[in-house]
C-alpha atoms as a PDB file:
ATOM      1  CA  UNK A   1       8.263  11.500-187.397  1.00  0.00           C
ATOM      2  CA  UNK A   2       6.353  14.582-185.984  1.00  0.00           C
ATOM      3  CA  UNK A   3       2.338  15.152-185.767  1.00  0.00           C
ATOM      4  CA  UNK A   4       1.815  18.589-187.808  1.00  0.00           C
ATOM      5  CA  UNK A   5      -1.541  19.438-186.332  1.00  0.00           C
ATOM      6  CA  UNK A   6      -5.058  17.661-186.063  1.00  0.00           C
ATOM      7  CA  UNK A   7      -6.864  17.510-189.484  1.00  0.00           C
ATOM      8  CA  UNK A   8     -10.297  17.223-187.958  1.00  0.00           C
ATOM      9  CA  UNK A   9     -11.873  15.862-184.928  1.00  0.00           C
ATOM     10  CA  UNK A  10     -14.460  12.846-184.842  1.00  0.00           C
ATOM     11  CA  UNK A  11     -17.575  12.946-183.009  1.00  0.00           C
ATOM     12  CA  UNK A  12     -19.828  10.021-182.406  1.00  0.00           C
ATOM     13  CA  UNK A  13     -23.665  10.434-182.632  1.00  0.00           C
ATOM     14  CA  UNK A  14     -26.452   8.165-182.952  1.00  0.00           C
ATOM     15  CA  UNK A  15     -27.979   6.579-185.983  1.00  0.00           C
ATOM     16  CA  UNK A  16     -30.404   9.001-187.861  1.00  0.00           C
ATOM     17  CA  UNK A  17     -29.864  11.819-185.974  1.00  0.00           C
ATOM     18  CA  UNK A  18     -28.926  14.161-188.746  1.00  0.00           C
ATOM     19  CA  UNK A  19     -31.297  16.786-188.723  1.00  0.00           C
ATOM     20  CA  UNK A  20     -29.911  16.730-184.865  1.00  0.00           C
ATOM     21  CA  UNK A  21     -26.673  17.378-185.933  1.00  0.00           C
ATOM     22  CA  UNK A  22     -27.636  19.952-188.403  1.00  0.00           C
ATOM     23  CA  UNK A  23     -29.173  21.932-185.839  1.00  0.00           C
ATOM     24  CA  UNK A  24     -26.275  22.425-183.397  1.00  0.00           C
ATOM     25  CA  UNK A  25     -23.510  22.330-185.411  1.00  0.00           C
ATOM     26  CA  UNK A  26     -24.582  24.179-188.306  1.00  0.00           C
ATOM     27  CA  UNK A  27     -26.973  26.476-187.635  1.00  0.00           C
ATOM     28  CA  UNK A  28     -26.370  27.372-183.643  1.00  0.00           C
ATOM     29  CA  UNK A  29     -22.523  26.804-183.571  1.00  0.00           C
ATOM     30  CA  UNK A  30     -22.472  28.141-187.574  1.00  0.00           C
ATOM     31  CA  UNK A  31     -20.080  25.545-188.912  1.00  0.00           C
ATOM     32  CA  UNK A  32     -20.537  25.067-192.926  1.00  0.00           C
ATOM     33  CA  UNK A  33     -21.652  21.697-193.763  1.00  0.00           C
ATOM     34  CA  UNK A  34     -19.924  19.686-196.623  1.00  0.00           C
ATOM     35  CA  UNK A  35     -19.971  17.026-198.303  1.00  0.00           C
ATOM     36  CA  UNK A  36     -18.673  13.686-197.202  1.00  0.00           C
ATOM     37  CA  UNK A  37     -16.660  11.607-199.967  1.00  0.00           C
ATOM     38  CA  UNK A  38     -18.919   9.272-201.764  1.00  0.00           C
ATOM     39  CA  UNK A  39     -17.174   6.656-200.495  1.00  0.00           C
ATOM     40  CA  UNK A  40     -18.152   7.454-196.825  1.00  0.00           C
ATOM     41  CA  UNK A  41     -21.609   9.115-197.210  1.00  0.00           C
ATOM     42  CA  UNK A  42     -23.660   6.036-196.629  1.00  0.00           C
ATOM     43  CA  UNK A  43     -22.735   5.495-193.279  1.00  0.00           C
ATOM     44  CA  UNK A  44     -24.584   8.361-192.064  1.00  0.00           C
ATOM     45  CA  UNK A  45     -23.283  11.280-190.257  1.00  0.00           C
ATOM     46  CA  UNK A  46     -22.776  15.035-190.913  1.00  0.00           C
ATOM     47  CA  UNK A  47     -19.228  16.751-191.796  1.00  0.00           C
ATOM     48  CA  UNK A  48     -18.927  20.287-190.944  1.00  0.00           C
ATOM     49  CA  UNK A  49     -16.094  22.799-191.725  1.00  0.00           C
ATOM     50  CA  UNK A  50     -15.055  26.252-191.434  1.00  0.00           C
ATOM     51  CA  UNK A  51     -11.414  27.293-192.495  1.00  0.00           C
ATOM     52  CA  UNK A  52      -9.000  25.010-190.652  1.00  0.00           C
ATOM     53  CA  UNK A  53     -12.045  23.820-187.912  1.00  0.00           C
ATOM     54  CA  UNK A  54     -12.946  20.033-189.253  1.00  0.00           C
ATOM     55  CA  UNK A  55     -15.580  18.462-187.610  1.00  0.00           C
ATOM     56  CA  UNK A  56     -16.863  15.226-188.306  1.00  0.00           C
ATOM     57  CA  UNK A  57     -20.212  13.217-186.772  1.00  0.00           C
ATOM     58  CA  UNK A  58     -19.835   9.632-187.449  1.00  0.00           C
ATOM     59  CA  UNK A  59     -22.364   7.036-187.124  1.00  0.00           C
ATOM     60  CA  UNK A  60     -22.030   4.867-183.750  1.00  0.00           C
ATOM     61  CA  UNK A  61     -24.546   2.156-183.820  1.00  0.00           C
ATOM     62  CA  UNK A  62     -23.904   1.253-180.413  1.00  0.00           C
ATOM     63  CA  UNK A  63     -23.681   4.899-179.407  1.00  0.00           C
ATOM     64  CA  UNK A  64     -23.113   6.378-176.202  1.00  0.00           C
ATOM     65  CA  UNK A  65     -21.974   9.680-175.139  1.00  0.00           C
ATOM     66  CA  UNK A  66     -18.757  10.961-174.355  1.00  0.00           C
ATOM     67  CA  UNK A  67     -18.967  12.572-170.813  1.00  0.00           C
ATOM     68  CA  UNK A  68     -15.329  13.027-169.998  1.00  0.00           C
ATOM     69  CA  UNK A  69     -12.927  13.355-173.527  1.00  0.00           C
ATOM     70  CA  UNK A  70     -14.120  16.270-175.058  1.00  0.00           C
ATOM     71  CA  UNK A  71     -13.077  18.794-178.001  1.00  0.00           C
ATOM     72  CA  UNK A  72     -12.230  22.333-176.794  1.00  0.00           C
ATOM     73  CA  UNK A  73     -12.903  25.206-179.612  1.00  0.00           C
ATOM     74  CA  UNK A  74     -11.899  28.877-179.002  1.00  0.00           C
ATOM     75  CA  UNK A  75     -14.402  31.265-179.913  1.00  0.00           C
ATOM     76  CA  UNK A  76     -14.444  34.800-179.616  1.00  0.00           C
ATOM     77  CA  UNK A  77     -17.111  35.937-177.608  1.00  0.00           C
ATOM     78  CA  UNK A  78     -17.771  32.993-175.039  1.00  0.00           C
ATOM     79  CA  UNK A  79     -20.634  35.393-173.380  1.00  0.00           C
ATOM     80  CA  UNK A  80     -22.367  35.522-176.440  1.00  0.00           C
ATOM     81  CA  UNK A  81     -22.149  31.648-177.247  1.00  0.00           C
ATOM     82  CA  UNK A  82     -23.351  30.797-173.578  1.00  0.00           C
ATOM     83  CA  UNK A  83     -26.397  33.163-173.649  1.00  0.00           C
ATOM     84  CA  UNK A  84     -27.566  31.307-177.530  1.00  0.00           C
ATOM     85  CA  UNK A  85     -26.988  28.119-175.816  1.00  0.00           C
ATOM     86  CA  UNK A  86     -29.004  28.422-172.924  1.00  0.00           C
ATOM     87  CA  UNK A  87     -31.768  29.993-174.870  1.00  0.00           C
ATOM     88  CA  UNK A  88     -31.826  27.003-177.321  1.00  0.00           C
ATOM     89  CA  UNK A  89     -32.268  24.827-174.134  1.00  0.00           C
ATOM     90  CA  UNK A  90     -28.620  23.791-173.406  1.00  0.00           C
ATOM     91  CA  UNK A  91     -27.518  23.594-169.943  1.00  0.00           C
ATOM     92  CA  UNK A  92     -23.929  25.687-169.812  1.00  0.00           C
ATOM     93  CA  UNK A  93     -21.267  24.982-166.989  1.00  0.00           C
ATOM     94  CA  UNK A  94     -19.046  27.805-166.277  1.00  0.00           C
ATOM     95  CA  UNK A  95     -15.738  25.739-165.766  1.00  0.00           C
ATOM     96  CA  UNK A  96     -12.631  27.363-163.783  1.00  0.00           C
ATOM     97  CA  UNK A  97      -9.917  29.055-165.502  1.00  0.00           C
ATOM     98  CA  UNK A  98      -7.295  27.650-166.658  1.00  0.00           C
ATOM     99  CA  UNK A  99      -4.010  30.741-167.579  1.00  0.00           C
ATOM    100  CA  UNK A 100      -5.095  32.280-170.321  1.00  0.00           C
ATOM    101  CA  UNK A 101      -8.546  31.118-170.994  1.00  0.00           C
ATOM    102  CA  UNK A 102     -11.881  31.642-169.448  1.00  0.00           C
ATOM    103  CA  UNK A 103     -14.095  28.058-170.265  1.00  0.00           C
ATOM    104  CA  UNK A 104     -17.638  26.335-170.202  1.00  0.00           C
ATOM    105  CA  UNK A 105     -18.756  22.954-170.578  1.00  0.00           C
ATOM    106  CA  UNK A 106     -21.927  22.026-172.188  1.00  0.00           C
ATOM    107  CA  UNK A 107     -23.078  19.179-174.485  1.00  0.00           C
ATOM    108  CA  UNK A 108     -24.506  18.573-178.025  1.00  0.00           C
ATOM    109  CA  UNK A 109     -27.845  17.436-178.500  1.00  0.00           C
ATOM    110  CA  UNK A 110     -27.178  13.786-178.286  1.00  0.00           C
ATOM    111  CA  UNK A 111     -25.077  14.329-174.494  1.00  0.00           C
ATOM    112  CA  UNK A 112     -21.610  14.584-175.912  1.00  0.00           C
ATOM    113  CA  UNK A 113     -19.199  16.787-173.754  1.00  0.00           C
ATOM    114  CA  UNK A 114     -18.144  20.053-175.825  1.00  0.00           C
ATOM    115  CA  UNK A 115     -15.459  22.906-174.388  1.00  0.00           C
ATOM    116  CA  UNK A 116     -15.666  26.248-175.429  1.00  0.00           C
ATOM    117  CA  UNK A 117     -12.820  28.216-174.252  1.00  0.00           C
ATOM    118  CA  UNK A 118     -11.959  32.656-175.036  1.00  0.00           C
ATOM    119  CA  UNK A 119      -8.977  34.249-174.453  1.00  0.00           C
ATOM    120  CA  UNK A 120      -8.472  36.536-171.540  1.00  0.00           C
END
């Protein structure tokens, strides 16, 4: 048995903190929302995609924020993203290099850790 890749990373955010969600994820980091499976959509929580990026908010009723595990997304112009997330109010850590990859730390609206890394 082999992992092929990662079919979409899950995010935990409190209860009825959609429009939240909406917000940062969709409109500031411009991932397309879709449509959970009817199965799922009553628990609450946004689902956002864009080509092979999956990236789910589930519903934690006892939610806290993840300060240390984080997902790390490569963007293209990390300047760019830093300067829109400052002005929307979010505090942006320029982290140190690791080969390859200038990074920054910052978090989502409700205090999750989020990496954004660019190529050099």
């Amino acid at each position: 048995m082999r992992i092929l890749g990662l079919d979409h990373i899950q995010i935990a955010m409190p209860e009825g903190e959609e429009v939240q969600a909406r917000s940062y994820y969709g409109s500031l980091l411009g991932l397309n929302e879709v449509d959970k499976p009817g199965s799922l959509a009553g628990r609450g929580g946004v689902w956002f995609e864009n080509g092979d990026v999956k990236v789910h908010l589930g519903v934690d009723a006892q939610f806290v924020p993840a300060r240390k595990a984080h997902p790390g997304s490569k963007v293209a112009d990390l300047d760019s993203l830093s300067q829109q997330l400052r002005v929307h109010g979010f505090k942006v850590e320029v982290a140190e290099q690791v080969p390859g990859f200038r990074r920054i730390f910052t978090a989502d609206p409700f205090g999750n850790k989020i990496e954004f890394l660019q190529a050099d």
